[in-house]
Amino acid sequence: MGVGEDNARAFALYLRLGYEDTGFRYLDRYHYLDDRGTRHEVAEPCRFLVKSLQRAAVRERGVRSPPDS
């Protein structure tokens, strides 16, 4: 998942929800049309976050994770 570098509150929320910062950064590019139909190009620096689904299930349900093979 990506979160904007300038969005500290969202970043803190995702960390509380169990996401981890990978240290990888990327430039998210998108466009939108305003009310007048003018196209705007946006390039937003972002952090790449990940969340282990297995660890999330363990925390949420108290389920034991299988041993590593």
PQR file of N, CA, C, O and H, with PARSE charges and radii, in Angstrom:
ATOM      1  N   MET A   1       0.844  -1.143   0.000 -0.4000 1.5000
ATOM      2  CA  MET A   1       0.000   0.000   0.000 -0.0000 2.0000
ATOM      3  C   MET A   1       0.898   1.216   0.000  0.5500 1.7000
ATOM      4  O   MET A   1       2.012   1.168   0.521 -0.5500 1.4000
ATOM      5  N   GLY A   2       0.431   2.295  -0.573 -0.4000 1.5000
ATOM      6  CA  GLY A   2       1.203   3.519  -0.580 -0.0000 2.0000
ATOM      7  C   GLY A   2       0.537   4.599   0.245  0.5500 1.7000
ATOM      8  O   GLY A   2      -0.689   4.684   0.317 -0.5500 1.4000
ATOM      9  H   GLY A   2      -0.475   2.335  -0.996  0.4000 1.0000
ATOM     10  N   VAL A   3       1.367   5.426   0.869 -0.4000 1.5000
ATOM     11  CA  VAL A   3       0.864   6.585   1.602 -0.0000 2.0000
ATOM     12  C   VAL A   3       1.790   7.757   1.280  0.5500 1.7000
ATOM     13  O   VAL A   3       3.010   7.601   1.236 -0.5500 1.4000
ATOM     14  H   VAL A   3       2.363   5.357   0.811  0.4000 1.0000
ATOM     15  N   GLY A   4       1.202   8.923   1.056 -0.4000 1.5000
ATOM     16  CA  GLY A   4       1.972  10.103   0.699 -0.0000 2.0000
ATOM     17  C   GLY A   4       2.996  10.471   1.765  0.5500 1.7000
ATOM     18  O   GLY A   4       2.720  10.403   2.963 -0.5500 1.4000
ATOM     19  H   GLY A   4       0.211   9.050   1.092  0.4000 1.0000
ATOM     20  N   GLU A   5       4.183  10.863   1.310 -0.4000 1.5000
ATOM     21  CA  GLU A   5       5.254  11.252   2.229 -0.0000 2.0000
ATOM     22  C   GLU A   5       4.817  12.380   3.158  0.5500 1.7000
ATOM     23  O   GLU A   5       5.269  12.452   4.301 -0.5500 1.4000
ATOM     24  H   GLU A   5       4.408  10.919   0.338  0.4000 1.0000
ATOM     25  N   ASP A   6       3.945  13.256   2.679 -0.4000 1.5000
ATOM     26  CA  ASP A   6       3.523  14.404   3.475 -0.0000 2.0000
ATOM     27  C   ASP A   6       2.298  14.123   4.345  0.5500 1.7000
ATOM     28  O   ASP A   6       1.773  15.040   4.977 -0.5500 1.4000
ATOM     29  H   ASP A   6       3.577  13.197   1.751  0.4000 1.0000
ATOM     30  N   ASN A   7       1.836  12.874   4.388 -0.4000 1.5000
ATOM     31  CA  ASN A   7       0.629  12.525   5.141 -0.0000 2.0000
ATOM     32  C   ASN A   7       1.012  11.764   6.418  0.5500 1.7000
ATOM     33  O   ASN A   7       0.803  10.555   6.518 -0.5500 1.4000
ATOM     34  H   ASN A   7       2.263  12.129   3.875  0.4000 1.0000
ATOM     35  N   ALA A   8       1.570  12.483   7.381 -0.4000 1.5000
ATOM     36  CA  ALA A   8       2.067  11.867   8.618 -0.0000 2.0000
ATOM     37  C   ALA A   8       0.957  11.192   9.424  0.5500 1.7000
ATOM     38  O   ALA A   8       1.189  10.153  10.041 -0.5500 1.4000
ATOM     39  H   ALA A   8       1.740  13.466   7.300  0.4000 1.0000
ATOM     40  N   ARG A   9      -0.237  11.767   9.424 -0.4000 1.5000
ATOM     41  CA  ARG A   9      -1.334  11.177  10.207 -0.0000 2.0000
ATOM     42  C   ARG A   9      -1.762   9.829   9.636  0.5500 1.7000
ATOM     43  O   ARG A   9      -1.995   8.882  10.386 -0.5500 1.4000
ATOM     44  H   ARG A   9      -0.425  12.611   8.922  0.4000 1.0000
ATOM     45  N   ALA A  10      -1.864   9.740   8.312 -0.4000 1.5000
ATOM     46  CA  ALA A  10      -2.229   8.465   7.692 -0.0000 2.0000
ATOM     47  C   ALA A  10      -1.128   7.438   7.916  0.5500 1.7000
ATOM     48  O   ALA A  10      -1.410   6.272   8.193 -0.5500 1.4000
ATOM     49  H   ALA A  10      -1.675  10.510   7.702  0.4000 1.0000
ATOM     50  N   PHE A  11       0.125   7.867   7.796 -0.4000 1.5000
ATOM     51  CA  PHE A  11       1.248   6.965   8.026 -0.0000 2.0000
ATOM     52  C   PHE A  11       1.196   6.400   9.444  0.5500 1.7000
ATOM     53  O   PHE A  11       1.373   5.197   9.634 -0.5500 1.4000
ATOM     54  H   PHE A  11       0.354   8.814   7.570  0.4000 1.0000
ATOM     55  N   ALA A  12       0.958   7.245  10.431 -0.4000 1.5000
ATOM     56  CA  ALA A  12       0.861   6.797  11.826 -0.0000 2.0000
ATOM     57  C   ALA A  12      -0.304   5.830  12.014  0.5500 1.7000
ATOM     58  O   ALA A  12      -0.182   4.845  12.742 -0.5500 1.4000
ATOM     59  H   ALA A  12       0.815   8.223  10.277  0.4000 1.0000
ATOM     60  N   LEU A  13      -1.426   6.106  11.363 -0.4000 1.5000
ATOM     61  CA  LEU A  13      -2.585   5.211  11.456 -0.0000 2.0000
ATOM     62  C   LEU A  13      -2.249   3.832  10.902  0.5500 1.7000
ATOM     63  O   LEU A  13      -2.546   2.821  11.539 -0.5500 1.4000
ATOM     64  H   LEU A  13      -1.525   6.906  10.772  0.4000 1.0000
ATOM     65  N   TYR A  14      -1.638   3.780   9.730 -0.4000 1.5000
ATOM     66  CA  TYR A  14      -1.302   2.486   9.129 -0.0000 2.0000
ATOM     67  C   TYR A  14      -0.310   1.711   9.981  0.5500 1.7000
ATOM     68  O   TYR A  14      -0.398   0.487  10.075 -0.5500 1.4000
ATOM     69  H   TYR A  14      -1.397   4.602   9.212  0.4000 1.0000
ATOM     70  N   LEU A  15       0.631   2.410  10.602 -0.4000 1.5000
ATOM     71  CA  LEU A  15       1.558   1.724  11.508 -0.0000 2.0000
ATOM     72  C   LEU A  15       0.803   1.115  12.684  0.5500 1.7000
ATOM     73  O   LEU A  15       1.092  -0.012  13.086 -0.5500 1.4000
ATOM     74  H   LEU A  15       0.702   3.405  10.526  0.4000 1.0000
ATOM     75  N   ARG A  16      -0.155   1.842  13.238 -0.4000 1.5000
ATOM     76  CA  ARG A  16      -0.973   1.305  14.349 -0.0000 2.0000
ATOM     77  C   ARG A  16      -1.797   0.111  13.903  0.5500 1.7000
ATOM     78  O   ARG A  16      -2.091  -0.776  14.705 -0.5500 1.4000
ATOM     79  H   ARG A  16      -0.390   2.758  12.911  0.4000 1.0000
ATOM     80  N   LEU A  17      -2.172   0.081  12.632 -0.4000 1.5000
ATOM     81  CA  LEU A  17      -2.978  -1.023  12.097 -0.0000 2.0000
ATOM     82  C   LEU A  17      -2.133  -2.226  11.688  0.5500 1.7000
ATOM     83  O   LEU A  17      -2.659  -3.209  11.165 -0.5500 1.4000
ATOM     84  H   LEU A  17      -1.934   0.802  11.981  0.4000 1.0000
ATOM     85  N   GLY A  18      -0.828  -2.148  11.924 -0.4000 1.5000
ATOM     86  CA  GLY A  18       0.026  -3.299  11.671 -0.0000 2.0000
ATOM     87  C   GLY A  18       0.825  -3.260  10.384  0.5500 1.7000
ATOM     88  O   GLY A  18       1.543  -4.213  10.080 -0.5500 1.4000
ATOM     89  H   GLY A  18      -0.401  -1.350  12.348  0.4000 1.0000
ATOM     90  N   TYR A  19       0.719  -2.179   9.618 -0.4000 1.5000
ATOM     91  CA  TYR A  19       1.529  -2.063   8.404 -0.0000 2.0000
ATOM     92  C   TYR A  19       2.960  -1.726   8.785  0.5500 1.7000
ATOM     93  O   TYR A  19       3.205  -1.129   9.833 -0.5500 1.4000
ATOM     94  H   TYR A  19       0.135  -1.406   9.866  0.4000 1.0000
ATOM     95  N   GLU A  20       3.898  -2.104   7.941 -0.4000 1.5000
ATOM     96  CA  GLU A  20       5.307  -1.827   8.178 -0.0000 2.0000
ATOM     97  C   GLU A  20       5.867  -1.046   6.994  0.5500 1.7000
ATOM     98  O   GLU A  20       5.537  -1.319   5.840 -0.5500 1.4000
ATOM     99  H   GLU A  20       3.699  -2.589   7.089  0.4000 1.0000
ATOM    100  N   ASP A  21       6.719  -0.071   7.299 -0.4000 1.5000
ATOM    101  CA  ASP A  21       7.376   0.714   6.254 -0.0000 2.0000
ATOM    102  C   ASP A  21       8.502  -0.135   5.664  0.5500 1.7000
ATOM    103  O   ASP A  21       9.363  -0.625   6.396 -0.5500 1.4000
ATOM    104  H   ASP A  21       6.988   0.151   8.236  0.4000 1.0000
ATOM    105  N   THR A  22       8.496  -0.305   4.353 -0.4000 1.5000
ATOM    106  CA  THR A  22       9.515  -1.119   3.685 -0.0000 2.0000
ATOM    107  C   THR A  22      10.810  -0.345   3.452  0.5500 1.7000
ATOM    108  O   THR A  22      11.851  -0.940   3.176 -0.5500 1.4000
ATOM    109  H   THR A  22       7.797   0.093   3.758  0.4000 1.0000
ATOM    110  N   GLY A  23      10.746   0.979   3.564 -0.4000 1.5000
ATOM    111  CA  GLY A  23      11.897   1.804   3.221 -0.0000 2.0000
ATOM    112  C   GLY A  23      11.922   2.158   1.739  0.5500 1.7000
ATOM    113  O   GLY A  23      12.725   2.986   1.310 -0.5500 1.4000
ATOM    114  H   GLY A  23       9.900   1.463   3.788  0.4000 1.0000
ATOM    115  N   PHE A  24      11.044   1.531   0.957 -0.4000 1.5000
ATOM    116  CA  PHE A  24      10.965   1.799  -0.483 -0.0000 2.0000
ATOM    117  C   PHE A  24      10.125   3.045  -0.717  0.5500 1.7000
ATOM    118  O   PHE A  24       9.049   3.183  -0.135 -0.5500 1.4000
ATOM    119  H   PHE A  24      10.392   0.858   1.307  0.4000 1.0000
ATOM    120  N   ARG A  25      10.593   3.940  -1.548 -0.4000 1.5000
ATOM    121  CA  ARG A  25       9.860   5.153  -1.913 -0.0000 2.0000
ATOM    122  C   ARG A  25       9.598   5.135  -3.412  0.5500 1.7000
ATOM    123  O   ARG A  25      10.395   4.611  -4.190 -0.5500 1.4000
ATOM    124  H   ARG A  25      11.467   3.828  -2.021  0.4000 1.0000
ATOM    125  N   TYR A  26       8.473   5.714  -3.802 -0.4000 1.5000
ATOM    126  CA  TYR A  26       8.153   5.791  -5.227 -0.0000 2.0000
ATOM    127  C   TYR A  26       7.358   7.060  -5.502  0.5500 1.7000
ATOM    128  O   TYR A  26       6.872   7.713  -4.579 -0.5500 1.4000
ATOM    129  H   TYR A  26       7.825   6.139  -3.170  0.4000 1.0000
ATOM    130  N   LEU A  27       7.233   7.396  -6.765 -0.4000 1.5000
ATOM    131  CA  LEU A  27       6.494   8.568  -7.186 -0.0000 2.0000
ATOM    132  C   LEU A  27       5.177   8.107  -7.799  0.5500 1.7000
ATOM    133  O   LEU A  27       5.158   7.505  -8.872 -0.5500 1.4000
ATOM    134  H   LEU A  27       7.629   6.865  -7.515  0.4000 1.0000
ATOM    135  N   ASP A  28       4.082   8.394  -7.108 -0.4000 1.5000
ATOM    136  CA  ASP A  28       2.748   8.027  -7.586 -0.0000 2.0000
ATOM    137  C   ASP A  28       2.273   9.127  -8.535  0.5500 1.7000
ATOM    138  O   ASP A  28       2.259  10.303  -8.173 -0.5500 1.4000
ATOM    139  H   ASP A  28       4.098   8.883  -6.236  0.4000 1.0000
ATOM    140  N   ARG A  29       1.891   8.745  -9.729 -0.4000 1.5000
ATOM    141  CA  ARG A  29       1.429   9.727 -10.727 -0.0000 2.0000
ATOM    142  C   ARG A  29      -0.022   9.439 -11.085  0.5500 1.7000
ATOM    143  O   ARG A  29      -0.413   8.296 -11.322 -0.5500 1.4000
ATOM    144  H   ARG A  29       1.902   7.789 -10.023  0.4000 1.0000
ATOM    145  N   TYR A  30      -0.805  10.507 -11.116 -0.4000 1.5000
ATOM    146  CA  TYR A  30      -2.205  10.382 -11.511 -0.0000 2.0000
ATOM    147  C   TYR A  30      -2.684  11.724 -12.051  0.5500 1.7000
ATOM    148  O   TYR A  30      -1.975  12.727 -11.970 -0.5500 1.4000
ATOM    149  H   TYR A  30      -0.487  11.436 -10.924  0.4000 1.0000
ATOM    150  N   HIS A  31      -3.878  11.731 -12.595 -0.4000 1.5000
ATOM    151  CA  HIS A  31      -4.468  12.979 -13.080 -0.0000 2.0000
ATOM    152  C   HIS A  31      -5.924  13.037 -12.649  0.5500 1.7000
ATOM    153  O   HIS A  31      -6.532  12.027 -12.294 -0.5500 1.4000
ATOM    154  H   HIS A  31      -4.454  10.917 -12.661  0.4000 1.0000
ATOM    155  N   TYR A  32      -6.460  14.238 -12.690 -0.4000 1.5000
ATOM    156  CA  TYR A  32      -7.884  14.426 -12.411 -0.0000 2.0000
ATOM    157  C   TYR A  32      -8.387  15.607 -13.226  0.5500 1.7000
ATOM    158  O   TYR A  32      -7.609  16.442 -13.687 -0.5500 1.4000
ATOM    159  H   TYR A  32      -5.966  15.058 -12.979  0.4000 1.0000
ATOM    160  N   LEU A  33      -9.704  15.661 -13.393 -0.4000 1.5000
ATOM    161  CA  LEU A  33     -10.338  16.771 -14.100 -0.0000 2.0000
ATOM    162  C   LEU A  33     -11.046  17.643 -13.073  0.5500 1.7000
ATOM    163  O   LEU A  33     -11.777  17.135 -12.223 -0.5500 1.4000
ATOM    164  H   LEU A  33     -10.337  14.983 -13.018  0.4000 1.0000
ATOM    165  N   ASP A  34     -10.833  18.951 -13.147 -0.4000 1.5000
ATOM    166  CA  ASP A  34     -11.518  19.847 -12.220 -0.0000 2.0000
ATOM    167  C   ASP A  34     -12.919  20.154 -12.745  0.5500 1.7000
ATOM    168  O   ASP A  34     -13.339  19.610 -13.765 -0.5500 1.4000
ATOM    169  H   ASP A  34     -10.239  19.364 -13.837  0.4000 1.0000
ATOM    170  N   ASP A  35     -13.631  21.021 -12.047 -0.4000 1.5000
ATOM    171  CA  ASP A  35     -15.018  21.349 -12.410 -0.0000 2.0000
ATOM    172  C   ASP A  35     -15.146  21.964 -13.801  0.5500 1.7000
ATOM    173  O   ASP A  35     -16.213  21.903 -14.411 -0.5500 1.4000
ATOM    174  H   ASP A  35     -13.289  21.463 -11.218  0.4000 1.0000
ATOM    175  N   ARG A  36     -14.082  22.546 -14.295 -0.4000 1.5000
ATOM    176  CA  ARG A  36     -14.099  23.156 -15.639 -0.0000 2.0000
ATOM    177  C   ARG A  36     -13.632  22.192 -16.723  0.5500 1.7000
ATOM    178  O   ARG A  36     -13.592  22.541 -17.903 -0.5500 1.4000
ATOM    179  H   ARG A  36     -13.215  22.596 -13.799  0.4000 1.0000
ATOM    180  N   GLY A  37     -13.283  20.991 -16.316 -0.4000 1.5000
ATOM    181  CA  GLY A  37     -12.821  20.008 -17.277 -0.0000 2.0000
ATOM    182  C   GLY A  37     -11.335  20.080 -17.577  0.5500 1.7000
ATOM    183  O   GLY A  37     -10.847  19.410 -18.488 -0.5500 1.4000
ATOM    184  H   GLY A  37     -13.315  20.708 -15.358  0.4000 1.0000
ATOM    185  N   THR A  38     -10.617  20.890 -16.814 -0.4000 1.5000
ATOM    186  CA  THR A  38      -9.174  21.013 -17.010 -0.0000 2.0000
ATOM    187  C   THR A  38      -8.470  19.823 -16.373  0.5500 1.7000
ATOM    188  O   THR A  38      -8.730  19.468 -15.224 -0.5500 1.4000
ATOM    189  H   THR A  38     -11.013  21.434 -16.075  0.4000 1.0000
ATOM    190  N   ARG A  39      -7.595  19.229 -17.129 -0.4000 1.5000
ATOM    191  CA  ARG A  39      -6.845  18.067 -16.638 -0.0000 2.0000
ATOM    192  C   ARG A  39      -5.635  18.537 -15.832  0.5500 1.7000
ATOM    193  O   ARG A  39      -4.889  19.409 -16.276 -0.5500 1.4000
ATOM    194  H   ARG A  39      -7.385  19.518 -18.063  0.4000 1.0000
ATOM    195  N   HIS A  40      -5.447  17.962 -14.657 -0.4000 1.5000
ATOM    196  CA  HIS A  40      -4.315  18.280 -13.784 -0.0000 2.0000
ATOM    197  C   HIS A  40      -3.489  17.019 -13.565  0.5500 1.7000
ATOM    198  O   HIS A  40      -4.026  15.971 -13.206 -0.5500 1.4000
ATOM    199  H   HIS A  40      -6.054  17.253 -14.296  0.4000 1.0000
ATOM    200  N   GLU A  41      -2.193  17.124 -13.783 -0.4000 1.5000
ATOM    201  CA  GLU A  41      -1.263  16.017 -13.559 -0.0000 2.0000
ATOM    202  C   GLU A  41      -0.660  16.168 -12.169  0.5500 1.7000
ATOM    203  O   GLU A  41      -0.265  17.265 -11.775 -0.5500 1.4000
ATOM    204  H   GLU A  41      -1.757  17.975 -14.075  0.4000 1.0000
ATOM    205  N   VAL A  42      -0.590  15.072 -11.431 -0.4000 1.5000
ATOM    206  CA  VAL A  42      -0.050  15.102 -10.071 -0.0000 2.0000
ATOM    207  C   VAL A  42       1.031  14.029  -9.957  0.5500 1.7000
ATOM    208  O   VAL A  42       0.875  12.917 -10.461 -0.5500 1.4000
ATOM    209  H   VAL A  42      -0.911  14.181 -11.751  0.4000 1.0000
ATOM    210  N   ALA A  43       2.125  14.379  -9.289 -0.4000 1.5000
ATOM    211  CA  ALA A  43       3.194  13.426  -8.968 -0.0000 2.0000
ATOM    212  C   ALA A  43       3.424  13.546  -7.466  0.5500 1.7000
ATOM    213  O   ALA A  43       3.883  14.579  -6.979 -0.5500 1.4000
ATOM    214  H   ALA A  43       2.252  15.283  -8.880  0.4000 1.0000
ATOM    215  N   GLU A  44       3.100  12.479  -6.739 -0.4000 1.5000
ATOM    216  CA  GLU A  44       3.163  12.519  -5.276 -0.0000 2.0000
ATOM    217  C   GLU A  44       4.180  11.503  -4.745  0.5500 1.7000
ATOM    218  O   GLU A  44       4.031  10.304  -4.981 -0.5500 1.4000
ATOM    219  H   GLU A  44       2.727  11.640  -7.135  0.4000 1.0000
ATOM    220  N   PRO A  45       5.205  11.965  -4.033 -0.5600 1.5000
ATOM    221  CA  PRO A  45       6.153  11.030  -3.412  0.2800 2.0000
ATOM    222  C   PRO A  45       5.441  10.206  -2.332  0.5500 1.7000
ATOM    223  O   PRO A  45       4.729  10.754  -1.491 -0.5500 1.4000
ATOM    224  N   CYS A  46       5.642   8.895  -2.368 -0.4000 1.5000
ATOM    225  CA  CYS A  46       4.949   8.003  -1.438 -0.0000 2.0000
ATOM    226  C   CYS A  46       5.904   7.007  -0.783  0.5500 1.7000
ATOM    227  O   CYS A  46       7.003   6.745  -1.273 -0.5500 1.4000
ATOM    228  H   CYS A  46       6.221   8.450  -3.051  0.4000 1.0000
ATOM    229  N   ARG A  47       5.440   6.463   0.345 -0.4000 1.5000
ATOM    230  CA  ARG A  47       6.116   5.359   1.031 -0.0000 2.0000
ATOM    231  C   ARG A  47       5.351   4.079   0.699  0.5500 1.7000
ATOM    232  O   ARG A  47       4.127   4.094   0.562 -0.5500 1.4000
ATOM    233  H   ARG A  47       4.548   6.676   0.742  0.4000 1.0000
ATOM    234  N   PHE A  48       6.071   2.990   0.572 -0.4000 1.5000
ATOM    235  CA  PHE A  48       5.442   1.697   0.304 -0.0000 2.0000
ATOM    236  C   PHE A  48       5.358   0.931   1.617  0.5500 1.7000
ATOM    237  O   PHE A  48       6.375   0.688   2.267 -0.5500 1.4000
ATOM    238  H   PHE A  48       7.065   2.977   0.682  0.4000 1.0000
ATOM    239  N   LEU A  49       4.140   0.549   2.008 -0.4000 1.5000
ATOM    240  CA  LEU A  49       3.891  -0.168   3.255 -0.0000 2.0000
ATOM    241  C   LEU A  49       3.391  -1.572   2.951  0.5500 1.7000
ATOM    242  O   LEU A  49       2.760  -1.805   1.920 -0.5500 1.4000
ATOM    243  H   LEU A  49       3.313   0.746   1.481  0.4000 1.0000
ATOM    244  N   VAL A  50       3.673  -2.504   3.850 -0.4000 1.5000
ATOM    245  CA  VAL A  50       3.176  -3.870   3.714 -0.0000 2.0000
ATOM    246  C   VAL A  50       2.601  -4.337   5.047  0.5500 1.7000
ATOM    247  O   VAL A  50       2.930  -3.810   6.109 -0.5500 1.4000
ATOM    248  H   VAL A  50       4.185  -2.315   4.688  0.4000 1.0000
ATOM    249  N   LYS A  51       1.733  -5.341   4.958 -0.4000 1.5000
ATOM    250  CA  LYS A  51       1.159  -5.935   6.163 -0.0000 2.0000
ATOM    251  C   LYS A  51       1.091  -7.444   5.954  0.5500 1.7000
ATOM    252  O   LYS A  51       0.554  -7.922   4.956 -0.5500 1.4000
ATOM    253  H   LYS A  51       1.466  -5.769   4.095  0.4000 1.0000
ATOM    254  N   SER A  52       1.635  -8.172   6.897 -0.4000 1.5000
ATOM    255  CA  SER A  52       1.584  -9.622   6.827 -0.0000 2.0000
ATOM    256  C   SER A  52       0.185 -10.084   7.215  0.5500 1.7000
ATOM    257  O   SER A  52      -0.263  -9.842   8.336 -0.5500 1.4000
ATOM    258  H   SER A  52       2.071  -7.784   7.709  0.4000 1.0000
ATOM    259  N   LEU A  53      -0.498 -10.741   6.302 -0.4000 1.5000
ATOM    260  CA  LEU A  53      -1.848 -11.215   6.600 -0.0000 2.0000
ATOM    261  C   LEU A  53      -1.823 -12.324   7.645  0.5500 1.7000
ATOM    262  O   LEU A  53      -2.737 -12.425   8.463 -0.5500 1.4000
ATOM    263  H   LEU A  53      -0.135 -10.937   5.392  0.4000 1.0000
ATOM    264  N   GLN A  54      -0.805 -13.139   7.625 -0.4000 1.5000
ATOM    265  CA  GLN A  54      -0.706 -14.223   8.598 -0.0000 2.0000
ATOM    266  C   GLN A  54      -0.537 -13.654  10.005  0.5500 1.7000
ATOM    267  O   GLN A  54      -1.216 -14.094  10.933 -0.5500 1.4000
ATOM    268  H   GLN A  54      -0.063 -13.057   6.960  0.4000 1.0000
ATOM    269  N   ARG A  55       0.358 -12.686  10.173 -0.4000 1.5000
ATOM    270  CA  ARG A  55       0.563 -12.081  11.492 -0.0000 2.0000
ATOM    271  C   ARG A  55      -0.672 -11.332  11.945  0.5500 1.7000
ATOM    272  O   ARG A  55      -0.985 -11.316  13.135 -0.5500 1.4000
ATOM    273  H   ARG A  55       0.910 -12.329   9.420  0.4000 1.0000
ATOM    274  N   ALA A  56      -1.392 -10.700  11.000 -0.4000 1.5000
ATOM    275  CA  ALA A  56      -2.614  -9.977  11.351 -0.0000 2.0000
ATOM    276  C   ALA A  56      -3.659 -10.942  11.892  0.5500 1.7000
ATOM    277  O   ALA A  56      -4.340 -10.631  12.869 -0.5500 1.4000
ATOM    278  H   ALA A  56      -1.138 -10.713  10.032  0.4000 1.0000
ATOM    279  N   ALA A  57      -3.794 -12.117  11.266 -0.4000 1.5000
ATOM    280  CA  ALA A  57      -4.764 -13.111  11.733 -0.0000 2.0000
ATOM    281  C   ALA A  57      -4.396 -13.608  13.113  0.5500 1.7000
ATOM    282  O   ALA A  57      -5.272 -13.828  13.950 -0.5500 1.4000
ATOM    283  H   ALA A  57      -3.241 -12.370  10.472  0.4000 1.0000
ATOM    284  N   VAL A  58      -3.127 -13.786  13.357 -0.4000 1.5000
ATOM    285  CA  VAL A  58      -2.662 -14.251  14.663 -0.0000 2.0000
ATOM    286  C   VAL A  58      -3.026 -13.233  15.728  0.5500 1.7000
ATOM    287  O   VAL A  58      -3.559 -13.600  16.775 -0.5500 1.4000
ATOM    288  H   VAL A  58      -2.415 -13.608  12.678  0.4000 1.0000
ATOM    289  N   ARG A  59      -2.749 -11.964  15.480 -0.4000 1.5000
ATOM    290  CA  ARG A  59      -3.047 -10.912  16.462 -0.0000 2.0000
ATOM    291  C   ARG A  59      -4.537 -10.765  16.687  0.5500 1.7000
ATOM    292  O   ARG A  59      -4.976 -10.620  17.828 -0.5500 1.4000
ATOM    293  H   ARG A  59      -2.316 -11.666  14.630  0.4000 1.0000
ATOM    294  N   GLU A  60      -5.326 -10.798  15.620 -0.4000 1.5000
ATOM    295  CA  GLU A  60      -6.755 -10.539  15.732 -0.0000 2.0000
ATOM    296  C   GLU A  60      -7.521 -11.712  16.332  0.5500 1.7000
ATOM    297  O   GLU A  60      -8.519 -11.500  17.021 -0.5500 1.4000
ATOM    298  H   GLU A  60      -4.969 -10.915  14.693  0.4000 1.0000
ATOM    299  N   ARG A  61      -7.085 -12.929  16.092 -0.4000 1.5000
ATOM    300  CA  ARG A  61      -7.845 -14.099  16.534 -0.0000 2.0000
ATOM    301  C   ARG A  61      -7.132 -14.922  17.596  0.5500 1.7000
ATOM    302  O   ARG A  61      -7.693 -15.872  18.142 -0.5500 1.4000
ATOM    303  H   ARG A  61      -6.274 -13.102  15.533  0.4000 1.0000
ATOM    304  N   GLY A  62      -5.911 -14.554  17.878 -0.4000 1.5000
ATOM    305  CA  GLY A  62      -5.153 -15.344  18.830 -0.0000 2.0000
ATOM    306  C   GLY A  62      -4.787 -16.708  18.284  0.5500 1.7000
ATOM    307  O   GLY A  62      -4.524 -17.634  19.052 -0.5500 1.4000
ATOM    308  H   GLY A  62      -5.455 -13.782  17.435  0.4000 1.0000
ATOM    309  N   VAL A  63      -4.766 -16.844  16.960 -0.4000 1.5000
ATOM    310  CA  VAL A  63      -4.433 -18.100  16.291 -0.0000 2.0000
ATOM    311  C   VAL A  63      -2.931 -18.272  16.277  0.5500 1.7000
ATOM    312  O   VAL A  63      -2.195 -17.312  16.047 -0.5500 1.4000
ATOM    313  H   VAL A  63      -4.980 -16.092  16.337  0.4000 1.0000
ATOM    314  N   ARG A  64      -2.474 -19.474  16.518 -0.4000 1.5000
ATOM    315  CA  ARG A  64      -1.039 -19.746  16.449 -0.0000 2.0000
ATOM    316  C   ARG A  64      -0.616 -19.871  14.996  0.5500 1.7000
ATOM    317  O   ARG A  64      -1.303 -20.497  14.188 -0.5500 1.4000
ATOM    318  H   ARG A  64      -3.072 -20.253  16.705  0.4000 1.0000
ATOM    319  N   SER A  65       0.508 -19.277  14.676 -0.4000 1.5000
ATOM    320  CA  SER A  65       1.020 -19.408  13.315 -0.0000 2.0000
ATOM    321  C   SER A  65       1.809 -20.703  13.211  0.5500 1.7000
ATOM    322  O   SER A  65       2.442 -21.131  14.177 -0.5500 1.4000
ATOM    323  H   SER A  65       1.066 -18.769  15.332  0.4000 1.0000
ATOM    324  N   PRO A  66       1.772 -21.331  12.033 -0.5600 1.5000
ATOM    325  CA  PRO A  66       2.524 -22.584  11.854  0.2800 2.0000
ATOM    326  C   PRO A  66       4.004 -22.318  11.942  0.5500 1.7000
ATOM    327  O   PRO A  66       4.456 -21.213  11.640 -0.5500 1.4000
ATOM    328  N   PRO A  67       4.774 -23.319  12.355 -0.5600 1.5000
ATOM    329  CA  PRO A  67       6.228 -23.137  12.425  0.2800 2.0000
ATOM    330  C   PRO A  67       6.801 -22.907  11.051  0.5500 1.7000
ATOM    331  O   PRO A  67       6.280 -23.413  10.057 -0.5500 1.4000
ATOM    332  N   ASP A  68       7.898 -22.125  10.993 -0.4000 1.5000
ATOM    333  CA  ASP A  68       8.568 -21.884   9.716 -0.0000 2.0000
ATOM    334  C   ASP A  68       9.184 -23.184   9.213  0.5500 1.7000
ATOM    335  O   ASP A  68       9.709 -23.984   9.987 -0.5500 1.4000
ATOM    336  H   ASP A  68       8.320 -21.713  11.801  0.4000 1.0000
ATOM    337  N   SER A  69       9.109 -23.373   7.909 -0.4000 1.5000
ATOM    338  CA  SER A  69       9.679 -24.583   7.300 -0.0000 2.0000
ATOM    339  C   SER A  69      11.052 -24.310   6.802  0.5500 1.7000
ATOM    340  O   SER A  69      11.699 -25.204   6.256 -0.5500 1.4000
ATOM    341  H   SER A  69       8.683 -22.723   7.280  0.4000 1.0000
TER
END
